[in-house]
Amino acid sequence: MRKNFLLLLVLYLGGSMASYAQETAAALEHSIEQLRSSIGLWNVTTELLNPDGTVADSLDGTYEFAWVVPDRVVSGKSLVPSQNQVSALLFYVSERKHIIEMLSVGADGNLWIMTGPLGGEERRTQVFKTQGGGSGQLKFTRYNVLPDSFESKMEYTEDGGKTWTPGNHQVFRRSSR
């Protein structure tokens, strides 16, 4: 009886490990596809949102991405001419840590690290100090993904994630250039 139990346990754990490996492989492939599909030049409209979700301002710009390490690391540049704003970007997959991350730094020197799970479409920053002395966090979600367009929304929280307030909405369209 004990041998049967041990055999069933081994078979169960082996099946669970195989299932986990398949799920991890699928999540990794989805994240790598996010990198692949980002390559190129994108025209981007960013709507800055009021706390109630209404549009406060709309800005046009571009994002451009290229491979640094194929299927693992992409570098990029974001330009918003009307704001004289330029940001450097790094977008990468860490199979070992089971994450996908994007880093952004602009002329102000503030480094934003947005981390999400492999296979996911959501990334969050680390918790940071707000101007009022509290703490905040940003959440970025990519959605409506098509071969030549996608949308992204940024939300923020100042209550540990109990509520999320709209920050911006971006529409990315692949440039024909």
mmCIF file of C-alpha atoms in Angstrom:
data_model
loop_
_atom_site.group_PDB
_atom_site.id
_atom_site.type_symbol
_atom_site.label_atom_id
_atom_site.label_comp_id
_atom_site.label_asym_id
_atom_site.label_seq_id
_atom_site.Cartn_x
_atom_site.Cartn_y
_atom_site.Cartn_z
ATOM 1 C CA MET A 1 0.000 0.000 0.000
ATOM 2 C CA ARG A 2 2.810 2.406 0.897
ATOM 3 C CA LYS A 3 4.521 1.704 -2.458
ATOM 4 C CA ASN A 4 1.291 2.516 -4.307
ATOM 5 C CA PHE A 5 0.939 5.786 -2.391
ATOM 6 C CA LEU A 6 4.545 6.781 -3.157
ATOM 7 C CA LEU A 7 4.085 5.877 -6.830
ATOM 8 C CA LEU A 8 0.913 7.960 -7.023
ATOM 9 C CA LEU A 9 2.657 10.862 -5.285
ATOM 10 C CA VAL A 10 5.591 10.730 -7.725
ATOM 11 C CA LEU A 11 3.211 10.570 -10.691
ATOM 12 C CA TYR A 12 1.173 13.483 -9.327
ATOM 13 C CA LEU A 13 4.210 15.653 -8.601
ATOM 14 C CA GLY A 14 5.739 14.770 -11.935
ATOM 15 C CA GLY A 15 2.535 15.807 -13.684
ATOM 16 C CA SER A 16 2.352 19.026 -11.675
ATOM 17 C CA MET A 17 5.968 19.862 -12.491
ATOM 18 C CA ALA A 18 5.370 19.157 -16.194
ATOM 19 C CA SER A 19 2.278 21.370 -16.136
ATOM 20 C CA TYR A 20 4.238 24.145 -14.367
ATOM 21 C CA ALA A 21 7.036 23.858 -16.943
ATOM 22 C CA GLN A 22 4.506 24.129 -19.795
ATOM 23 C CA GLU A 23 2.842 27.171 -18.210
ATOM 24 C CA THR A 24 6.238 28.813 -17.655
ATOM 25 C CA ALA A 25 7.284 28.116 -21.255
ATOM 26 C CA ALA A 26 4.024 29.624 -22.559
ATOM 27 C CA ALA A 27 4.423 32.701 -20.319
ATOM 28 C CA LEU A 28 8.032 33.134 -21.449
ATOM 29 C CA GLU A 29 7.025 32.869 -25.116
ATOM 30 C CA HIS A 30 4.260 35.465 -24.607
ATOM 31 C CA SER A 31 6.729 37.882 -22.992
ATOM 32 C CA ILE A 32 9.287 37.332 -25.754
ATOM 33 C CA GLU A 33 6.520 38.034 -28.282
ATOM 34 C CA GLN A 34 5.869 41.350 -26.479
ATOM 35 C CA LEU A 35 9.497 42.260 -27.142
ATOM 36 C CA ARG A 36 9.386 41.087 -30.770
ATOM 37 C CA SER A 37 6.209 42.999 -31.529
ATOM 38 C CA SER A 38 7.601 46.211 -30.009
ATOM 39 C CA ILE A 39 10.475 46.475 -32.497
ATOM 40 C CA GLY A 40 10.190 49.476 -34.808
ATOM 41 C CA LEU A 41 8.828 53.002 -34.754
ATOM 42 C CA TRP A 42 5.485 53.811 -33.121
ATOM 43 C CA ASN A 43 3.372 56.982 -33.294
ATOM 44 C CA VAL A 44 1.894 57.496 -29.841
ATOM 45 C CA THR A 45 -0.914 59.684 -28.577
ATOM 46 C CA THR A 46 -0.862 60.133 -24.808
ATOM 47 C CA GLU A 47 -3.918 61.477 -23.047
ATOM 48 C CA LEU A 48 -3.128 62.830 -19.591
ATOM 49 C CA LEU A 49 -6.143 62.145 -17.404
ATOM 50 C CA ASN A 50 -7.807 63.962 -14.548
ATOM 51 C CA PRO A 51 -8.621 61.863 -11.448
ATOM 52 C CA ASP A 52 -12.195 61.400 -12.758
ATOM 53 C CA GLY A 53 -10.854 59.948 -16.032
ATOM 54 C CA THR A 54 -11.589 62.951 -18.233
ATOM 55 C CA VAL A 55 -8.843 64.125 -20.591
ATOM 56 C CA ALA A 56 -6.725 67.002 -19.243
ATOM 57 C CA ASP A 57 -4.289 67.151 -22.201
ATOM 58 C CA SER A 58 -3.281 65.188 -25.280
ATOM 59 C CA LEU A 59 0.307 64.832 -26.492
ATOM 60 C CA ASP A 60 1.712 63.276 -29.667
ATOM 61 C CA GLY A 61 5.084 61.598 -29.786
ATOM 62 C CA THR A 62 7.005 58.534 -30.872
ATOM 63 C CA TYR A 63 8.550 55.443 -29.340
ATOM 64 C CA GLU A 64 11.248 53.529 -31.192
ATOM 65 C CA PHE A 65 12.561 50.100 -30.174
ATOM 66 C CA ALA A 66 15.461 47.944 -31.434
ATOM 67 C CA TRP A 67 17.105 44.709 -30.323
ATOM 68 C CA VAL A 68 20.101 44.735 -28.005
ATOM 69 C CA VAL A 69 20.005 40.990 -27.266
ATOM 70 C CA PRO A 70 17.572 39.129 -29.566
ATOM 71 C CA ASP A 71 14.585 37.636 -27.748
ATOM 72 C CA ARG A 72 15.731 39.035 -24.395
ATOM 73 C CA VAL A 73 16.573 42.779 -24.392
ATOM 74 C CA VAL A 74 15.198 45.751 -26.354
ATOM 75 C CA SER A 75 16.352 49.366 -26.092
ATOM 76 C CA GLY A 76 14.176 52.292 -26.948
ATOM 77 C CA LYS A 77 13.666 56.009 -27.053
ATOM 78 C CA SER A 78 10.527 58.038 -26.398
ATOM 79 C CA LEU A 79 10.097 61.553 -27.819
ATOM 80 C CA VAL A 80 7.360 64.071 -26.990
ATOM 81 C CA PRO A 81 8.309 67.164 -29.038
ATOM 82 C CA SER A 82 5.700 69.552 -27.583
ATOM 83 C CA GLN A 83 7.135 68.950 -24.097
ATOM 84 C CA ASN A 84 10.781 68.826 -25.285
ATOM 85 C CA GLN A 85 10.826 65.426 -23.541
ATOM 86 C CA VAL A 86 13.141 62.517 -24.345
ATOM 87 C CA SER A 87 13.335 59.267 -22.394
ATOM 88 C CA ALA A 88 15.554 56.216 -22.731
ATOM 89 C CA LEU A 89 13.932 52.805 -22.348
ATOM 90 C CA LEU A 90 15.101 49.267 -21.700
ATOM 91 C CA PHE A 91 12.633 46.393 -22.038
ATOM 92 C CA TYR A 92 13.706 42.876 -21.104
ATOM 93 C CA VAL A 93 12.706 39.379 -20.040
ATOM 94 C CA SER A 94 14.314 37.524 -17.145
ATOM 95 C CA GLU A 95 13.473 33.850 -17.443
ATOM 96 C CA ARG A 96 15.335 33.108 -14.208
ATOM 97 C CA LYS A 97 13.319 35.654 -12.189
ATOM 98 C CA HIS A 98 10.072 34.928 -14.116
ATOM 99 C CA ILE A 99 9.571 38.636 -14.870
ATOM 100 C CA ILE A 100 9.306 41.097 -17.715
ATOM 101 C CA GLU A 101 10.537 44.615 -16.951
ATOM 102 C CA MET A 102 10.699 48.008 -18.574
ATOM 103 C CA LEU A 103 12.998 50.754 -17.353
ATOM 104 C CA SER A 104 12.560 54.410 -18.278
ATOM 105 C CA VAL A 105 14.730 57.405 -17.473
ATOM 106 C CA GLY A 106 14.360 60.963 -18.729
ATOM 107 C CA ALA A 107 16.288 64.220 -18.497
ATOM 108 C CA ASP A 108 15.193 64.592 -14.862
ATOM 109 C CA GLY A 109 17.256 61.489 -13.987
ATOM 110 C CA ASN A 110 14.325 59.684 -12.384
ATOM 111 C CA LEU A 111 14.554 55.964 -13.087
ATOM 112 C CA TRP A 112 11.252 54.113 -13.274
ATOM 113 C CA ILE A 113 11.352 50.321 -13.129
ATOM 114 C CA MET A 114 8.085 48.639 -14.107
ATOM 115 C CA THR A 115 7.960 44.920 -13.273
ATOM 116 C CA GLY A 116 5.392 42.260 -14.104
ATOM 117 C CA PRO A 117 5.159 38.480 -14.212
ATOM 118 C CA LEU A 118 6.208 36.535 -17.319
ATOM 119 C CA GLY A 119 3.271 36.329 -19.693
ATOM 120 C CA GLY A 120 1.476 39.261 -18.097
ATOM 121 C CA GLU A 121 0.303 42.544 -19.569
ATOM 122 C CA GLU A 122 0.565 44.502 -16.312
ATOM 123 C CA ARG A 123 3.664 46.024 -14.759
ATOM 124 C CA ARG A 124 4.051 48.018 -11.545
ATOM 125 C CA THR A 125 6.690 50.377 -10.238
ATOM 126 C CA GLN A 126 8.229 50.047 -6.837
ATOM 127 C CA VAL A 127 6.507 51.988 -4.078
ATOM 128 C CA PHE A 128 7.827 55.580 -3.961
ATOM 129 C CA LYS A 129 7.492 58.646 -1.747
ATOM 130 C CA THR A 130 4.900 61.170 -2.947
ATOM 131 C CA GLN A 131 5.354 64.933 -2.827
ATOM 132 C CA GLY A 132 2.945 65.034 0.115
ATOM 133 C CA GLY A 133 5.107 62.617 2.130
ATOM 134 C CA GLY A 134 2.968 59.531 1.589
ATOM 135 C CA SER A 135 3.705 56.584 -0.655
ATOM 136 C CA GLY A 136 2.526 55.831 -4.159
ATOM 137 C CA GLN A 137 2.824 53.258 -6.914
ATOM 138 C CA LEU A 138 2.159 53.246 -10.672
ATOM 139 C CA LYS A 139 0.502 50.430 -12.608
ATOM 140 C CA PHE A 140 0.785 50.067 -16.406
ATOM 141 C CA THR A 141 -1.535 47.765 -18.363
ATOM 142 C CA ARG A 142 -1.230 46.926 -22.073
ATOM 143 C CA TYR A 143 -4.448 45.888 -23.864
ATOM 144 C CA ASN A 144 -6.276 45.802 -27.230
ATOM 145 C CA VAL A 145 -3.099 44.344 -28.692
ATOM 146 C CA LEU A 146 -3.084 43.949 -32.486
ATOM 147 C CA PRO A 147 -0.116 43.508 -34.865
ATOM 148 C CA ASP A 148 0.135 47.246 -35.626
ATOM 149 C CA SER A 149 -1.463 48.881 -32.594
ATOM 150 C CA PHE A 150 -2.090 48.551 -28.877
ATOM 151 C CA GLU A 151 -3.224 50.644 -25.954
ATOM 152 C CA SER A 152 -1.702 51.250 -22.551
ATOM 153 C CA LYS A 153 -3.111 52.809 -19.424
ATOM 154 C CA MET A 154 -1.270 54.092 -16.395
ATOM 155 C CA GLU A 155 -2.990 54.251 -13.040
ATOM 156 C CA TYR A 156 -1.658 55.261 -9.638
ATOM 157 C CA THR A 157 -2.430 54.479 -6.043
ATOM 158 C CA GLU A 158 -1.633 56.287 -2.835
ATOM 159 C CA ASP A 159 -3.425 53.819 -0.546
ATOM 160 C CA GLY A 160 -1.413 50.645 -1.058
ATOM 161 C CA GLY A 161 -3.438 49.480 -4.053
ATOM 162 C CA LYS A 162 -6.911 49.654 -2.507
ATOM 163 C CA THR A 163 -7.928 52.173 -5.183
ATOM 164 C CA TRP A 164 -6.328 53.047 -8.532
ATOM 165 C CA THR A 165 -6.748 56.484 -10.123
ATOM 166 C CA PRO A 166 -6.413 57.077 -13.902
ATOM 167 C CA GLY A 167 -3.129 58.740 -14.898
ATOM 168 C CA ASN A 168 -2.855 58.406 -18.653
ATOM 169 C CA HIS A 169 -4.074 56.501 -21.699
ATOM 170 C CA GLN A 170 -1.788 55.837 -24.655
ATOM 171 C CA VAL A 171 -2.572 54.607 -28.159
ATOM 172 C CA PHE A 172 0.398 53.142 -30.054
ATOM 173 C CA ARG A 173 0.198 52.837 -33.855
ATOM 174 C CA ARG A 174 3.023 51.342 -35.860
ATOM 175 C CA SER A 175 4.594 53.968 -38.127
ATOM 176 C CA SER A 176 4.602 53.352 -41.873
ATOM 177 C CA ARG A 177 8.037 54.992 -42.112
#
